[in-house]
XYZ file of N, CA and C in Angstrom:
399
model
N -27.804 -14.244 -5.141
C -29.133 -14.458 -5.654
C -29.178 -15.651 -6.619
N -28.373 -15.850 -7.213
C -28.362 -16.698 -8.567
C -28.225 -18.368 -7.490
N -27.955 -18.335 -6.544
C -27.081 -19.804 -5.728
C -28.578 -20.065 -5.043
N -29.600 -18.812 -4.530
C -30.632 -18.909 -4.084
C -31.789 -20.275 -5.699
N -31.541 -18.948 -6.199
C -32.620 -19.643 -7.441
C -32.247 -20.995 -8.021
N -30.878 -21.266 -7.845
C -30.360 -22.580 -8.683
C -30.629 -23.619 -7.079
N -30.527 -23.478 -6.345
C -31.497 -24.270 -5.238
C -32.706 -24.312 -5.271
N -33.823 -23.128 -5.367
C -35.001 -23.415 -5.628
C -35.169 -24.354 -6.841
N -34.063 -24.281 -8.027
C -34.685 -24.897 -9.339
C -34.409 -26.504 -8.856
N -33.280 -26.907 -8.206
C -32.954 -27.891 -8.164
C -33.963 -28.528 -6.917
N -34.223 -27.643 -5.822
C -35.139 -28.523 -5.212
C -36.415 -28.735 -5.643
N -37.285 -27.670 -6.700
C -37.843 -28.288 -7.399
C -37.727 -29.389 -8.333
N -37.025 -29.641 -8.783
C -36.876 -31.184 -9.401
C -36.790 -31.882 -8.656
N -36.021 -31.744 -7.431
C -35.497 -33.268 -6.431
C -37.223 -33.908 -5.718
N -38.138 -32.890 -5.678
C -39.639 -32.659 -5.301
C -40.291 -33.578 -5.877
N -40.454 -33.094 -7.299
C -40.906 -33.611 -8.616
C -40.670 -35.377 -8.676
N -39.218 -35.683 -8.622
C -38.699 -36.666 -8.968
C -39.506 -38.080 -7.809
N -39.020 -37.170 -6.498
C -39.714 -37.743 -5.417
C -41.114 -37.969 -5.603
N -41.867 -37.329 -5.865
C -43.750 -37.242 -6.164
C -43.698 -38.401 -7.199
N -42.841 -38.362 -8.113
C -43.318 -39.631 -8.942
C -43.054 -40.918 -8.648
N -41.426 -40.869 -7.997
C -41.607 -42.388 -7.573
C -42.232 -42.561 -6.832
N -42.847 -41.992 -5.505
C -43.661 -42.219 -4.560
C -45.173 -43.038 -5.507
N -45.285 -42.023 -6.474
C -46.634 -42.394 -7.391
C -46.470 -43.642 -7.704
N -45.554 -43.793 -8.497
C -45.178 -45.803 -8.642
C -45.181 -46.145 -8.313
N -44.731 -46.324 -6.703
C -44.744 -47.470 -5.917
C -46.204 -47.384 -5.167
N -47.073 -46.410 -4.888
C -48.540 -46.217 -4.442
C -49.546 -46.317 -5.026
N -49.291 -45.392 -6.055
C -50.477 -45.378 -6.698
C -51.019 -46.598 -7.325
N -52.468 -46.059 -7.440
C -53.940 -47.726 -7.817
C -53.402 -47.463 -9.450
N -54.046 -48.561 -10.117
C -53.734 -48.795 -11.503
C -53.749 -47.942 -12.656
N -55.427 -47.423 -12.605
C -55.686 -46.391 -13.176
C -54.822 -45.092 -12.764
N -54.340 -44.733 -11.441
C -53.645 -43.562 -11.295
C -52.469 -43.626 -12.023
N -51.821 -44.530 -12.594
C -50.272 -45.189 -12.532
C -50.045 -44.517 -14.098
N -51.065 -45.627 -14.543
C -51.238 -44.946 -16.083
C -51.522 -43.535 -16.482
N -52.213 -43.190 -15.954
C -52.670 -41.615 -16.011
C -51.113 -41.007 -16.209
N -50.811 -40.931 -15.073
C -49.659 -40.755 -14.595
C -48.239 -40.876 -15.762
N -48.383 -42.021 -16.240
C -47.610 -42.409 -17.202
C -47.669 -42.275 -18.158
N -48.963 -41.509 -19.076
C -49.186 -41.180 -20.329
C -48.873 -39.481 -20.045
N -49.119 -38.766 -18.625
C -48.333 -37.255 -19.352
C -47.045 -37.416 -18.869
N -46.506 -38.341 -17.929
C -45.355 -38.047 -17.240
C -43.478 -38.431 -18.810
N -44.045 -39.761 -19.152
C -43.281 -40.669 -19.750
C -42.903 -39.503 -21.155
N -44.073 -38.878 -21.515
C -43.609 -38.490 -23.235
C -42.620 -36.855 -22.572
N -43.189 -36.437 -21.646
C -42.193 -35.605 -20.644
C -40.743 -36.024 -20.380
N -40.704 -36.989 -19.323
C -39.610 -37.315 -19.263
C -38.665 -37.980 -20.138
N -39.020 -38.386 -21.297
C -38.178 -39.234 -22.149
C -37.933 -37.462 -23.469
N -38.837 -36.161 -23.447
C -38.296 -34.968 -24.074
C -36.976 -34.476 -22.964
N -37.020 -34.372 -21.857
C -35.966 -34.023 -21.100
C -34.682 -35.030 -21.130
N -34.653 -35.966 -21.164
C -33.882 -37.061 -21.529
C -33.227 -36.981 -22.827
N -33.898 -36.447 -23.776
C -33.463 -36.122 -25.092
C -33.071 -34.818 -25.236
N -33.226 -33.800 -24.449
C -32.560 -32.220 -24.565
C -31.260 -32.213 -23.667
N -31.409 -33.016 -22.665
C -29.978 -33.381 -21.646
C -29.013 -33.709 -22.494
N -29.587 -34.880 -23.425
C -28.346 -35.502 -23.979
C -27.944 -35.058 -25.791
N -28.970 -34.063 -25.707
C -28.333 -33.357 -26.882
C -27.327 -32.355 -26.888
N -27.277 -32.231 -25.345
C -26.158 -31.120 -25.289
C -25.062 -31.754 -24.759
N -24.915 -32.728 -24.473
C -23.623 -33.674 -23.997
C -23.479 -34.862 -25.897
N -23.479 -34.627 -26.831
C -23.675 -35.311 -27.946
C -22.448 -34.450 -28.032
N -21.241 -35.873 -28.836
C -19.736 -35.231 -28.801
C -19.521 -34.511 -30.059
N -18.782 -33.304 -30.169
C -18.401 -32.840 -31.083
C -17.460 -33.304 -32.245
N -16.605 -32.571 -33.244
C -16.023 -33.212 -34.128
C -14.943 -34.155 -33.582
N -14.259 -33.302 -32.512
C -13.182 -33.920 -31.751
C -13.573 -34.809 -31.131
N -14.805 -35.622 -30.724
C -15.180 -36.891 -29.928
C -15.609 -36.372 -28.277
N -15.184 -34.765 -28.027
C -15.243 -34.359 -26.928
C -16.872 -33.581 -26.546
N -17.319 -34.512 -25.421
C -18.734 -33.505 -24.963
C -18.166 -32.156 -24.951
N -18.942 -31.071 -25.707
C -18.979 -29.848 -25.463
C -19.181 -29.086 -23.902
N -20.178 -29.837 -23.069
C -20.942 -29.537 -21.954
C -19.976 -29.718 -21.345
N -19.424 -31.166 -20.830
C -18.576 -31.176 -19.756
C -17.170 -30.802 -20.117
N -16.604 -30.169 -21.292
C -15.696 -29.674 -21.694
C -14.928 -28.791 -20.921
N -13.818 -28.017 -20.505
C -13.235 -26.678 -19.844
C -12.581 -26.425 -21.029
N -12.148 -25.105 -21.030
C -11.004 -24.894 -21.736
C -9.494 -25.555 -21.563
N -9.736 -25.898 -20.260
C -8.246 -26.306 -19.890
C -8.368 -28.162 -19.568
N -9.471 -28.568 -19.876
C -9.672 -29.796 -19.817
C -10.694 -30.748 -20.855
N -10.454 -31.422 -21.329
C -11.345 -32.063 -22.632
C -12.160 -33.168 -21.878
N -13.053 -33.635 -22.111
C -13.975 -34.407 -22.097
C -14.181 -35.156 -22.606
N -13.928 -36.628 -23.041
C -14.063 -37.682 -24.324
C -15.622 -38.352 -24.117
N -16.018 -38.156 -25.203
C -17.456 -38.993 -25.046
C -16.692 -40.107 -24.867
N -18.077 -41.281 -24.387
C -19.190 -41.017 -23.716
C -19.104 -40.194 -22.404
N -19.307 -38.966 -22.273
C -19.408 -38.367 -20.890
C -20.383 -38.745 -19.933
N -20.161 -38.754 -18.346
C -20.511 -39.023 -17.509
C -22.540 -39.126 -17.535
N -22.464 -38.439 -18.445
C -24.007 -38.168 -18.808
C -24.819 -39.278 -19.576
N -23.928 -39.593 -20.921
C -24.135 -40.468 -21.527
C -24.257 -42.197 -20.695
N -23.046 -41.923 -19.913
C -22.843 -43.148 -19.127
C -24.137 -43.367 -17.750
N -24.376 -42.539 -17.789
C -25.418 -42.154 -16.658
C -26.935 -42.617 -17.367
N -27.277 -42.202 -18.480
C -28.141 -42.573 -19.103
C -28.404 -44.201 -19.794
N -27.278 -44.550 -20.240
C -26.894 -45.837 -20.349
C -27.025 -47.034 -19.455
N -26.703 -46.456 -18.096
C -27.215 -47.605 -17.297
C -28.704 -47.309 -16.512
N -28.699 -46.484 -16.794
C -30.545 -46.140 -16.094
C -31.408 -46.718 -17.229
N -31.008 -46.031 -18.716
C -32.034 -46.528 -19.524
C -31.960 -47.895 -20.779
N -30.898 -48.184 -20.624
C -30.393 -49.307 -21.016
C -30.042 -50.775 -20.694
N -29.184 -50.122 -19.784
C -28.671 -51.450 -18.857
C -29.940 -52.080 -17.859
N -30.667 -50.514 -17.233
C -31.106 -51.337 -16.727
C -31.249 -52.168 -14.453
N -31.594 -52.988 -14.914
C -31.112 -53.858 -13.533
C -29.903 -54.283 -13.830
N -29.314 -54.608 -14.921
C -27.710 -55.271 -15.036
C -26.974 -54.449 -13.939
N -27.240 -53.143 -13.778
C -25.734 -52.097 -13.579
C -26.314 -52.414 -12.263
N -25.226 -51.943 -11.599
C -25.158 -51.769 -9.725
C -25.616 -50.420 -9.150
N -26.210 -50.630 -8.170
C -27.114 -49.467 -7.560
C -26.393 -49.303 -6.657
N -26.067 -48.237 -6.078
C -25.718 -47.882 -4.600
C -26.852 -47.706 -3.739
N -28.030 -47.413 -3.833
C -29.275 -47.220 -2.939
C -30.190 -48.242 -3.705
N -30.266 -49.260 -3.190
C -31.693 -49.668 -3.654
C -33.474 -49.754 -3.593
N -33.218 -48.786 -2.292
C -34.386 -47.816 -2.018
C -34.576 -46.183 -3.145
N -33.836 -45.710 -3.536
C -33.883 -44.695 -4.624
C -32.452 -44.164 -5.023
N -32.165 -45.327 -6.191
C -31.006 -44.954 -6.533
C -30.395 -44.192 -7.660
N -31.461 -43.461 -7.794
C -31.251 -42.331 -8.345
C -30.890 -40.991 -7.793
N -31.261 -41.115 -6.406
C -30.891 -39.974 -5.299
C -29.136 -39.995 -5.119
N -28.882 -38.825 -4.981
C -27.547 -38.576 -4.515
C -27.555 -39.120 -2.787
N -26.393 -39.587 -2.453
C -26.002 -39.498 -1.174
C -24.918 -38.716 -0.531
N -24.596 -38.450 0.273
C -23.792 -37.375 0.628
C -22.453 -38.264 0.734
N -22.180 -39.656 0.582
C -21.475 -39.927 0.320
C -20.807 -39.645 -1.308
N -21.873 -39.481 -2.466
C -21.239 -39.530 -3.536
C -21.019 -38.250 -4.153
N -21.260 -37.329 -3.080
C -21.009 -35.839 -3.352
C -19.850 -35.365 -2.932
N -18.989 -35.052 -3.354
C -17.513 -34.748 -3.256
C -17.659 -33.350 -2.240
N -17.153 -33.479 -1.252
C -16.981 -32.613 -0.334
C -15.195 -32.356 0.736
N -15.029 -31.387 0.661
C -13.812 -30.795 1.811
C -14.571 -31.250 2.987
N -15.305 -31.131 3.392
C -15.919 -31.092 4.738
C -16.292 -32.532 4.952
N -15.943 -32.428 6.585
C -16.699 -34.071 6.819
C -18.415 -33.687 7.451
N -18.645 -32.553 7.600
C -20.035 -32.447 8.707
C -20.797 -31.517 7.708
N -21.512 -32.389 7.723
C -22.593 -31.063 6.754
C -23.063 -29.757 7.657
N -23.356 -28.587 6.723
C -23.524 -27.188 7.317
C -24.818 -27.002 7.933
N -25.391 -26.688 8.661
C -26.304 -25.980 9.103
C -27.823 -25.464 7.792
N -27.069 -24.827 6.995
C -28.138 -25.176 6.263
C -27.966 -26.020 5.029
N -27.286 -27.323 5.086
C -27.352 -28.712 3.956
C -28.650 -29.514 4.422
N -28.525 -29.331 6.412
C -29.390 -30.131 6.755
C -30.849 -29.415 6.973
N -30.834 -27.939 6.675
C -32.443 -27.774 6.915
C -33.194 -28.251 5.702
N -34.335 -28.685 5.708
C -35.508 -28.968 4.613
C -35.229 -30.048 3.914
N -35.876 -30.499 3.496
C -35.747 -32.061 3.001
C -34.391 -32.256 1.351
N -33.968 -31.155 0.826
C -33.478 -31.204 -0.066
C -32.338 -29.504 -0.199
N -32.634 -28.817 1.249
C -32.341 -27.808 1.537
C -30.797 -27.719 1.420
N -29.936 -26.384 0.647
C -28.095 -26.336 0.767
C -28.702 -25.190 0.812
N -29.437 -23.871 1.373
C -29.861 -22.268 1.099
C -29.725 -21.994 2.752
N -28.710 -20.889 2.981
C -28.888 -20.707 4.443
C -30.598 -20.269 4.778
N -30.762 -20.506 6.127
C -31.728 -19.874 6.507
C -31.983 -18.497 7.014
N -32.609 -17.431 6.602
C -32.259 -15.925 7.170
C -32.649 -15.946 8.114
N -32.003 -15.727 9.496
C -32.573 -15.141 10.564
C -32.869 -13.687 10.372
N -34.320 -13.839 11.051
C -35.571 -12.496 11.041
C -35.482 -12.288 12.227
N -35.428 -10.300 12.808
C -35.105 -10.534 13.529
C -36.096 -8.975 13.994
Protein backbone atom coordinates (compact mmCIF):
# COMPACT_ATOMS: atom_id res chain seq x y z
CA UNK A 1 0.00 0.00 0.00
CA UNK A 2 2.57 2.55 1.01
CA UNK A 3 4.63 1.86 -2.81
CA UNK A 4 0.92 2.42 -4.22
CA UNK A 5 0.56 5.98 -2.49
CA UNK A 6 4.29 7.06 -2.89
CA UNK A 7 3.50 6.61 -6.79
CA UNK A 8 0.34 8.38 -6.66
CA UNK A 9 2.31 11.24 -4.66
CA UNK A 10 5.08 11.22 -7.05
CA UNK A 11 2.98 11.07 -10.13
CA UNK A 12 1.23 13.80 -8.85
CA UNK A 13 4.10 16.06 -8.90
CA UNK A 14 5.64 14.66 -12.17
CA UNK A 15 1.74 16.03 -13.48
CA UNK A 16 2.07 19.27 -11.78
CA UNK A 17 5.61 19.92 -12.94
CA UNK A 18 4.55 18.99 -16.52
CA UNK A 19 1.24 21.48 -16.44
CA UNK A 20 3.59 24.22 -15.69
CA UNK A 21 6.16 23.97 -18.09
CA UNK A 22 3.71 23.26 -20.70
CA UNK A 23 2.13 26.75 -19.22
CA UNK A 24 5.49 28.57 -20.06
CA UNK A 25 6.11 27.63 -23.08
CA UNK A 26 2.04 28.23 -24.20
CA UNK A 27 0.58 30.22 -22.34
CA UNK A 28 -0.59 34.20 -23.60
CA UNK A 29 1.06 36.88 -21.39
CA UNK A 30 -1.42 37.65 -19.02
CA UNK A 31 -1.84 33.77 -18.33
CA UNK A 32 2.05 33.48 -17.71
CA UNK A 33 2.00 36.01 -15.03
CA UNK A 34 -1.01 34.93 -13.33
CA UNK A 35 0.56 31.87 -13.30
CA UNK A 36 3.74 33.17 -11.91
CA UNK A 37 2.56 35.25 -9.07
CA UNK A 38 0.81 31.98 -7.25
CA UNK A 39 3.10 29.45 -8.77
CA UNK A 40 6.82 31.22 -8.04
CA UNK A 41 6.18 32.27 -4.10
CA UNK A 42 5.07 28.29 -4.04
CA UNK A 43 7.74 26.94 -5.64
CA UNK A 44 10.65 28.91 -4.32
CA UNK A 45 8.64 27.74 -0.26
CA UNK A 46 9.24 24.09 -1.50
CA UNK A 47 12.69 24.85 -2.62
CA UNK A 48 13.36 26.21 0.77
CA UNK A 49 11.77 23.19 2.93
CA UNK A 50 13.76 20.61 0.50
CA UNK A 51 16.81 22.25 1.31
CA UNK A 52 16.32 22.77 4.84
CA UNK A 53 16.42 19.32 5.42
CA UNK A 54 19.54 18.52 3.37
CA UNK A 55 21.37 21.82 5.38
CA UNK A 56 24.66 20.02 6.86
CA UNK A 57 24.93 19.27 10.34
CA UNK A 58 27.76 19.92 12.91
CA UNK A 59 29.84 17.27 11.21
CA UNK A 60 29.47 18.99 7.61
CA UNK A 61 27.28 15.83 6.85
CA UNK A 62 23.56 16.19 5.18
CA UNK A 63 21.44 14.58 7.75
CA UNK A 64 18.86 13.44 4.87
CA UNK A 65 21.12 11.69 2.65
CA UNK A 66 23.04 10.34 5.62
CA UNK A 67 22.87 6.15 6.52
CA UNK A 68 24.11 4.99 9.50
CA UNK A 69 26.64 3.09 7.77
CA UNK A 70 27.43 5.83 5.29
CA UNK A 71 28.05 9.74 5.73
CA UNK A 72 27.15 12.24 3.37
CA UNK A 73 29.44 15.45 3.05
CA UNK A 74 27.66 18.57 2.13
CA UNK A 75 27.09 19.91 -0.47
CA UNK A 76 24.75 16.87 -1.05
CA UNK A 77 23.43 15.86 -4.26
CA UNK A 78 20.49 18.16 -3.43
CA UNK A 79 22.33 21.15 -2.78
CA UNK A 80 24.27 20.47 -6.01
CA UNK A 81 21.07 19.93 -7.80
CA UNK A 82 19.74 23.19 -6.72
CA UNK A 83 22.85 25.04 -7.51
CA UNK A 84 22.85 24.40 -11.00
CA UNK A 85 19.09 24.78 -11.68
CA UNK A 86 18.96 27.89 -9.58
CA UNK A 87 22.17 29.39 -9.82
CA UNK A 88 24.21 28.32 -12.44
CA UNK A 89 21.70 28.39 -14.49
CA UNK A 90 22.33 27.90 -18.48
CA UNK A 91 26.19 27.63 -17.52
CA UNK A 92 25.63 23.84 -16.30
CA UNK A 93 24.97 21.03 -18.94
CA UNK A 94 21.61 19.58 -19.57
CA UNK A 95 21.12 16.12 -20.59
CA UNK A 96 17.52 16.81 -22.16
CA UNK A 97 17.14 20.00 -23.59
CA UNK A 98 13.58 19.54 -24.24
CA UNK A 99 12.86 19.05 -20.23
CA UNK A 100 15.75 18.68 -18.36
CA UNK A 101 14.53 18.43 -15.42
CA UNK A 102 12.77 15.09 -16.24
CA UNK A 103 14.45 11.91 -15.32
CA UNK A 104 15.38 9.55 -18.14
CA UNK A 105 15.51 6.02 -17.79
CA UNK A 106 18.85 6.29 -18.66
CA UNK A 107 19.75 8.23 -15.41
CA UNK A 108 17.83 5.92 -13.25
CA UNK A 109 19.97 3.24 -11.97
CA UNK A 110 18.49 0.00 -12.79
CA UNK A 111 19.47 -4.12 -12.70
CA UNK A 112 17.26 -4.48 -15.54
CA UNK A 113 17.80 -3.61 -19.11
CA UNK A 114 13.79 -3.72 -20.22
CA UNK A 115 11.46 -1.86 -18.38
CA UNK A 116 8.42 -3.83 -16.62
CA UNK A 117 5.11 -3.97 -17.80
CA UNK A 118 3.89 -1.67 -15.49
CA UNK A 119 7.05 1.23 -15.73
CA UNK A 120 5.54 1.53 -19.15
CA UNK A 121 1.77 1.87 -18.43
CA UNK A 122 0.56 5.68 -18.00
CA UNK A 123 2.49 8.51 -18.71
CA UNK A 124 4.55 8.55 -15.39
CA UNK A 125 3.17 5.04 -14.31
CA UNK A 126 5.90 2.23 -11.98
CA UNK A 127 2.15 0.77 -10.10
CA UNK A 128 1.24 -2.66 -11.51
CA UNK A 129 -1.98 -2.72 -13.14
CA UNK A 130 -4.76 -5.02 -11.33
CA UNK A 131 -6.27 -7.30 -13.52
CA UNK A 132 -10.24 -7.34 -12.85
CA UNK A 133 -11.57 -10.19 -13.46
Amino acid sequence: MDQILGQVLRNAVWERLDMLADLATRADTDSLVSVARSELPRLTEGWRAMLSAHEPDERGDCPTCSTRWHRCKAPCSVWQVAHEHLVAGGLAPQQNLNRPWRRTRSTVPSARSKPTQSETTGRHALIPQVATH
